[in-house]
Amino acid sequence: WSWNGEAMTPKVIVDCDPGHDDAIAIMLAGRLTEVLGITTVSGNAPLNLTTENALIVTELLNLDVAVHAGADRPLLVAPRHAAEAHGQTGLDGPVRPEITLEVASNDAVAFIIETVRNNDDVWLVPIGPLTNIALAVRQAPDIVDRVAGVSIMGGSAGAGNVTATAEFNLWADPHAASIVFDAGFKKLLMAGLNLTHQFGIDEQLISDLRALRNRAGTFAADLFDFYLASYQKRTHGQRAPLHDPCAILAVTHPGLFRFESRNVRVETEGTHTRGMTVVDERGWGEGPLNCEVEYSIDRDQGMRILLETVSAYT
Ligand code: BDR
Ligand code: CA
């Protein structure tokens, strides 16, 4: 998909579970979009921590954005977190700052519904498990046609991470994910692992961020020191995939990506495939082309935009 040509700042709700890469996605959204609100969900860490982490990032960046806490567990399956990637707090690494900000509400789902009903062309950007979005769709099906689109980080047109076939956000709440993929959104963009593994961070990026010598750059570098080390230890990979920012860039800079329209369904019950995105790549399948799957990204340009955006925080 692409913009019609007109210059505009998209309005977004960032639905997240910070999370190192969620924190960086919030940084991008704070400068590249009009953030109508941040909603939190149980995911990388329990809800109380992902919410506190969202408040930490918001306060550190001095963003004038309300944080609404959402679902504290998946729809049907037991909550599971990702301490192996993000530490016990969900945001291990930097010194944890004291904060004064508090949540605006504990009803993220009501906030999403109300905001979409009261604003035209809102983008939903879910970068954690899809529980809040599924609940909003179930409670208020009218929001499906109201939103400009949904830009998800999750799934994969290829290998998984938490299992051989499933990516964490979809695996953590497969029933919610299935509701969202089947909802009939006019634009559903998917930044899956096949894409985000092309957008990896390395020591060079960390030193470039540190060299910015602003608070946001130092915080991002401290986050990445932990995130890169934990990724390299677990996977023996070199660059650590910067998943969640891809879902923001897909809205603000679609020209960086190659999209293909696909039928995508979510496996909810499979013995070995729970949470897998079944991407129909045959080209002659029967299902609707419900998803714009991202297949490639211009990494160098994307990283330049990231650095420029973080440097814009004074
Ligand atoms: C996704 O899972 C989380 O650990 C990250 O924040 C990202 O949203 C990647 O699988
Ligand atoms: Ca996330």
Short mmCIF file of C-alpha atoms and ligand atoms in Angstrom, two decimals:
data_model
loop_
_atom_site.label_atom_id
_atom_site.label_comp_id
_atom_site.label_asym_id
_atom_site.label_seq_id
_atom_site.Cartn_x
_atom_site.Cartn_y
_atom_site.Cartn_z
CA TRP A 1 0.00 0.00 0.00
CA SER A 2 1.15 3.63 -0.32
CA TRP A 3 -0.04 7.13 0.49
CA ASN A 4 -2.00 8.93 -2.22
CA GLY A 5 0.74 11.49 -2.37
CA GLU A 6 -0.52 14.06 0.13
CA ALA A 7 1.76 14.93 3.02
CA MET A 8 0.15 14.06 6.32
CA THR A 9 0.91 13.04 9.87
CA PRO A 10 -0.95 9.84 10.66
CA LYS A 11 -2.98 9.62 13.86
CA VAL A 12 -2.10 6.47 15.77
CA ILE A 13 -2.89 4.50 18.90
CA VAL A 14 0.15 2.47 19.93
CA ASP A 15 -0.97 -0.74 21.64
CA CYS A 16 2.13 -2.17 23.28
CA ASP A 17 3.90 -4.31 25.89
CA PRO A 18 7.23 -2.52 26.46
CA GLY A 19 9.61 -4.24 25.74
CA HIS A 20 12.85 -2.77 24.40
CA ASP A 21 11.67 -2.58 20.80
CA ASP A 22 8.27 -1.24 21.93
CA ALA A 23 10.10 1.62 23.66
CA ILE A 24 11.87 2.51 20.42
CA ALA A 25 8.58 2.26 18.51
CA ILE A 26 7.11 4.81 20.96
CA MET A 27 10.12 7.07 20.28
CA LEU A 28 9.45 6.92 16.54
CA ALA A 29 5.72 7.41 16.96
CA GLY A 30 6.28 10.40 19.26
CA ARG A 31 7.98 12.36 16.48
CA LEU A 32 6.65 10.87 13.24
CA THR A 33 2.94 10.58 14.08
CA GLU A 34 0.22 12.19 16.16
CA VAL A 35 -0.10 9.72 19.03
CA LEU A 36 -3.69 9.80 20.29
CA GLY A 37 -2.87 7.43 23.12
CA ILE A 38 -0.76 4.52 24.28
CA THR A 39 -2.51 1.37 25.44
CA THR A 40 -0.79 -1.47 27.24
CA VAL A 41 -1.28 -5.20 27.37
CA SER A 42 0.17 -8.21 29.15
CA GLY A 43 2.97 -9.59 26.99
CA ASN A 44 6.71 -9.25 27.36
CA ALA A 45 6.04 -8.78 31.09
CA PRO A 46 2.90 -8.72 33.28
CA LEU A 47 0.55 -5.79 32.71
CA ASN A 48 1.63 -3.79 35.76
CA LEU A 49 5.19 -3.74 34.39
CA THR A 50 4.39 -3.11 30.71
CA THR A 51 2.19 -0.21 31.87
CA GLU A 52 4.88 1.21 34.16
CA ASN A 53 7.38 0.82 31.31
CA ALA A 54 5.12 2.75 28.94
CA LEU A 55 4.88 5.53 31.55
CA ILE A 56 8.67 5.53 31.98
CA VAL A 57 9.20 5.97 28.24
CA THR A 58 6.49 8.62 27.96
CA GLU A 59 7.90 10.64 30.84
CA LEU A 60 11.51 10.27 29.72
CA LEU A 61 10.63 11.53 26.23
CA ASN A 62 8.39 14.24 27.66
CA LEU A 63 5.53 13.09 25.43
CA ASP A 64 2.14 14.63 26.04
CA VAL A 65 0.34 11.31 25.59
CA ALA A 66 -1.99 9.45 27.93
CA VAL A 67 -1.32 5.81 28.81
CA HIS A 68 -4.30 3.46 29.29
CA ALA A 69 -3.80 0.04 30.83
CA GLY A 70 -5.55 -2.84 29.09
CA ALA A 71 -5.91 -6.60 29.29
CA ASP A 72 -3.96 -8.34 32.03
CA ARG A 73 -4.23 -11.76 30.39
CA PRO A 74 -4.93 -13.36 27.02
CA LEU A 75 -8.49 -14.30 26.01
CA LEU A 76 -8.20 -18.04 26.65
CA VAL A 77 -4.65 -19.23 27.17
CA ALA A 78 -2.49 -18.69 30.25
CA PRO A 79 -0.31 -15.55 30.30
CA ARG A 80 3.33 -16.13 29.34
CA HIS A 81 6.05 -13.51 29.24
CA ALA A 82 9.41 -13.01 27.54
CA ALA A 83 11.94 -12.44 30.33
CA GLU A 84 14.58 -14.25 28.26
CA ALA A 85 14.55 -11.39 25.74
CA HIS A 86 13.55 -8.36 27.84
CA GLY A 87 14.52 -9.28 31.43
CA GLN A 88 12.22 -9.54 34.45
CA THR A 89 11.03 -5.92 34.23
CA GLY A 90 10.40 -6.09 30.47
CA LEU A 91 12.83 -3.20 30.12
CA ASP A 92 16.04 -4.43 31.75
CA GLY A 93 19.27 -2.58 31.07
CA PRO A 94 19.03 1.17 31.73
CA VAL A 95 18.76 2.48 35.28
CA ARG A 96 15.03 2.48 36.02
CA PRO A 97 14.01 6.12 36.48
CA GLU A 98 11.55 7.27 39.13
CA ILE A 99 8.36 8.49 37.47
CA THR A 100 5.54 10.79 38.42
CA LEU A 101 3.13 10.04 35.57
CA GLU A 102 0.11 7.82 36.20
CA VAL A 103 -2.26 5.95 33.93
CA ALA A 104 -5.20 7.88 32.51
CA SER A 105 -7.45 4.82 32.84
CA ASN A 106 -7.49 1.07 33.30
CA ASP A 107 -9.81 0.56 30.35
CA ALA A 108 -7.72 0.59 27.21
CA VAL A 109 -10.47 -1.15 25.26
CA ALA A 110 -12.99 1.62 25.99
CA PHE A 111 -10.33 4.20 25.09
CA ILE A 112 -9.66 2.52 21.73
CA ILE A 113 -13.36 2.30 20.88
CA GLU A 114 -14.11 5.89 21.88
CA THR A 115 -11.06 7.31 20.12
CA VAL A 116 -11.80 5.50 16.86
CA ARG A 117 -15.44 6.60 16.98
CA ASN A 118 -14.49 10.22 17.61
CA ASN A 119 -11.62 10.58 15.12
CA ASP A 120 -11.41 9.86 11.41
CA ASP A 121 -8.55 7.85 9.94
CA VAL A 122 -6.97 6.47 13.08
CA TRP A 123 -4.28 3.83 12.65
CA LEU A 124 -4.09 1.10 15.27
CA VAL A 125 -0.52 -0.07 15.76
CA PRO A 126 -0.51 -3.21 17.91
CA ILE A 127 3.02 -4.30 18.80
CA GLY A 128 2.20 -6.76 21.57
CA PRO A 129 -0.33 -9.60 21.91
CA LEU A 130 -3.60 -8.63 20.20
CA THR A 131 -5.90 -8.99 23.22
CA ASN A 132 -6.99 -5.32 23.49
CA ILE A 133 -7.67 -4.99 19.78
CA ALA A 134 -9.70 -8.22 19.66
CA LEU A 135 -11.78 -7.14 22.66
CA ALA A 136 -12.41 -3.76 21.04
CA VAL A 137 -13.49 -5.41 17.77
CA ARG A 138 -15.81 -7.80 19.61
CA GLN A 139 -17.39 -5.03 21.71
CA ALA A 140 -17.65 -2.48 18.90
CA PRO A 141 -17.57 -4.07 15.43
CA ASP A 142 -18.25 -0.61 13.91
CA ILE A 143 -14.61 0.37 14.56
CA VAL A 144 -13.44 -2.04 11.86
CA ASP A 145 -14.69 0.25 9.08
CA ARG A 146 -13.83 3.44 10.96
CA VAL A 147 -10.05 2.95 11.23
CA ALA A 148 -7.61 3.90 8.48
CA GLY A 149 -5.84 0.60 9.08
CA VAL A 150 -4.07 -1.70 11.48
CA SER A 151 -0.29 -2.08 11.35
CA ILE A 152 0.75 -5.14 13.31
CA MET A 153 4.12 -6.39 14.47
CA GLY A 154 3.52 -10.09 14.69
CA GLY A 155 3.45 -13.38 12.86
CA SER A 156 5.83 -14.49 10.15
CA ALA A 157 5.85 -15.49 6.51
CA GLY A 158 8.56 -17.97 7.50
CA ALA A 159 10.11 -19.15 10.75
CA GLY A 160 8.82 -18.34 14.23
CA ASN A 161 10.77 -17.33 17.33
CA VAL A 162 8.96 -18.62 20.43
CA THR A 163 8.37 -21.88 18.58
CA ALA A 164 9.54 -23.14 15.18
CA THR A 165 6.36 -21.79 13.62
CA ALA A 166 5.01 -19.03 15.87
CA GLU A 167 6.04 -15.49 16.65
CA PHE A 168 5.65 -14.34 20.29
CA ASN A 169 2.82 -11.76 19.95
CA LEU A 170 0.54 -14.16 18.09
CA TRP A 171 1.54 -17.20 20.11
CA ALA A 172 0.86 -15.33 23.38
CA ASP A 173 -2.80 -14.78 22.45
CA PRO A 174 -3.65 -16.78 19.30
CA HIS A 175 -7.42 -16.44 19.72
CA ALA A 176 -7.19 -12.65 19.87
CA ALA A 177 -4.92 -12.66 16.83
CA SER A 178 -7.35 -14.82 14.90
CA ILE A 179 -10.20 -12.38 15.64
CA VAL A 180 -8.11 -9.46 14.39
CA PHE A 181 -6.93 -11.15 11.18
CA ASP A 182 -10.50 -12.25 10.38
CA ALA A 183 -12.16 -8.93 11.26
CA GLY A 184 -12.19 -7.48 7.74
CA PHE A 185 -10.05 -4.36 8.20
CA LYS A 186 -9.57 -2.55 4.89
CA LYS A 187 -5.82 -2.31 5.55
CA LEU A 188 -4.10 -4.86 7.73
CA LEU A 189 -0.32 -4.55 7.50
CA MET A 190 1.84 -7.32 8.90
CA ALA A 191 5.45 -6.78 9.94
CA GLY A 192 6.33 -10.39 10.70
CA LEU A 193 9.64 -11.97 11.63
CA ASN A 194 10.49 -12.58 7.95
CA LEU A 195 10.63 -8.77 7.70
CA THR A 196 11.90 -7.64 11.10
CA HIS A 197 14.96 -9.90 10.86
CA GLN A 198 16.05 -7.67 7.98
CA PHE A 199 15.95 -4.68 10.33
CA GLY A 200 18.59 -5.61 12.88
CA ILE A 201 20.57 -3.46 15.29
CA ASP A 202 24.30 -3.80 15.90
CA GLU A 203 27.13 -2.17 17.87
CA GLN A 204 27.48 0.52 15.21
CA LEU A 205 23.91 1.72 15.71
CA ILE A 206 24.37 1.69 19.48
CA SER A 207 27.46 3.92 19.25
CA ASP A 208 25.70 6.23 16.77
CA LEU A 209 22.82 6.60 19.23
CA ARG A 210 25.19 7.27 22.13
CA ALA A 211 26.99 9.89 20.04
CA LEU A 212 23.75 11.89 19.76
CA ARG A 213 24.35 12.87 23.40
CA ASN A 214 20.69 13.46 24.14
CA ARG A 215 18.54 11.70 26.72
CA ALA A 216 16.57 9.69 24.19
CA GLY A 217 19.72 8.51 22.39
CA THR A 218 21.42 7.46 25.63
CA PHE A 219 18.30 5.62 26.81
CA ALA A 220 17.97 3.83 23.45
CA ALA A 221 21.66 2.87 23.53
CA ASP A 222 21.34 1.52 27.09
CA LEU A 223 18.26 -0.48 26.06
CA PHE A 224 20.06 -1.88 23.03
CA ASP A 225 23.16 -2.88 25.02
CA PHE A 226 20.96 -5.27 27.01
CA TYR A 227 18.76 -6.32 24.08
CA LEU A 228 21.64 -7.09 21.70
CA ALA A 229 23.61 -9.02 24.33
CA SER A 230 20.58 -11.08 25.35
CA TYR A 231 19.75 -11.82 21.69
CA GLN A 232 23.30 -12.85 20.84
CA LYS A 233 23.50 -15.10 23.89
CA ARG A 234 20.24 -16.88 23.04
CA THR A 235 20.55 -17.22 19.29
CA HIS A 236 24.21 -16.73 18.32
CA GLY A 237 22.84 -14.22 15.82
CA GLN A 238 24.74 -11.03 15.05
CA ARG A 239 22.18 -8.27 14.60
CA ALA A 240 19.16 -8.28 16.93
CA PRO A 241 15.88 -7.77 15.04
CA LEU A 242 14.23 -4.44 15.85
CA HIS A 243 10.69 -5.75 15.48
CA ASP A 244 8.19 -3.17 16.71
CA PRO A 245 9.51 0.02 15.04
CA CYS A 246 8.80 -1.67 11.68
CA ALA A 247 5.06 -1.43 12.40
CA ILE A 248 5.35 2.35 12.89
CA LEU A 249 7.53 2.82 9.80
CA ALA A 250 5.07 0.80 7.71
CA VAL A 251 2.54 3.59 8.39
CA THR A 252 4.84 6.60 8.19
CA HIS A 253 7.23 5.43 5.44
CA PRO A 254 5.48 2.71 3.39
CA GLY A 255 7.91 3.37 0.54
CA LEU A 256 10.65 1.60 2.52
CA PHE A 257 8.80 -1.71 2.21
CA ARG A 258 7.71 -4.27 -0.35
CA PHE A 259 4.18 -5.40 0.44
CA GLU A 260 2.28 -8.32 -1.06
CA SER A 261 -1.46 -8.92 -0.58
CA ARG A 262 -2.04 -12.34 0.96
CA ASN A 263 -4.66 -14.41 2.68
CA VAL A 264 -3.40 -14.87 6.24
CA ARG A 265 -5.06 -16.97 8.94
CA VAL A 266 -3.96 -17.69 12.48
CA GLU A 267 -3.64 -21.20 13.84
CA THR A 268 -5.24 -21.25 17.30
CA GLU A 269 -5.14 -24.89 18.38
CA GLY A 270 -2.38 -26.74 16.49
CA THR A 271 -0.29 -29.25 18.40
CA HIS A 272 2.96 -27.81 17.02
CA THR A 273 1.64 -24.70 15.32
CA ARG A 274 -0.31 -22.65 17.90
CA GLY A 275 -0.07 -18.97 16.97
CA MET A 276 1.36 -19.61 13.50
CA THR A 277 0.36 -17.23 10.71
CA VAL A 278 -0.67 -19.39 7.77
CA VAL A 279 0.29 -17.18 4.83
CA ASP A 280 -1.13 -18.37 1.53
CA GLU A 281 1.62 -17.76 -1.00
CA ARG A 282 0.12 -19.89 -3.77
CA GLY A 283 -1.42 -16.96 -5.60
CA TRP A 284 -4.49 -18.97 -6.52
CA GLY A 285 -5.98 -19.75 -3.09
CA GLU A 286 -9.62 -19.12 -2.21
CA GLY A 287 -9.55 -16.89 0.88
CA PRO A 288 -9.77 -13.09 0.78
CA LEU A 289 -6.54 -11.12 0.49
CA ASN A 290 -7.00 -9.80 4.03
CA CYS A 291 -3.42 -8.79 4.75
CA GLU A 292 -0.58 -6.73 3.28
CA VAL A 293 2.43 -8.84 4.22
CA GLU A 294 5.76 -7.01 4.39
CA TYR A 295 8.54 -8.92 2.62
CA SER A 296 11.45 -6.47 2.53
CA ILE A 297 12.64 -3.20 4.02
CA ASP A 298 15.35 -0.74 3.03
CA ARG A 299 17.37 -1.23 6.24
CA ASP A 300 19.90 1.55 5.72
CA GLN A 301 17.26 4.16 5.02
CA GLY A 302 15.11 2.89 7.93
CA MET A 303 18.06 3.13 10.32
CA ARG A 304 18.83 6.67 9.08
CA ILE A 305 15.23 7.66 9.85
CA LEU A 306 15.55 6.07 13.29
CA LEU A 307 18.71 8.01 14.12
CA GLU A 308 17.30 11.28 12.79
CA THR A 309 14.11 10.80 14.78
CA VAL A 310 15.90 10.02 18.04
CA SER A 311 18.20 13.02 17.48
CA ALA A 312 15.10 15.25 17.24
CA TYR A 313 14.42 14.73 20.97
CA THR A 314 16.04 17.57 22.85
C1 BDR B 1 7.70 -9.37 19.47
O1 BDR B 1 7.67 -9.98 20.76
C2 BDR B 1 8.19 -9.09 21.72
O2 BDR B 1 9.15 -9.73 22.51
C3 BDR B 1 8.72 -7.89 20.99
O3 BDR B 1 8.46 -6.71 21.74
C4 BDR B 1 7.98 -7.90 19.69
O4 BDR B 1 6.76 -7.20 19.78
C5 BDR B 1 8.69 -10.10 18.59
O5 BDR B 1 8.35 -11.45 18.48
CA CA B 2 6.26 -5.74 21.64
#
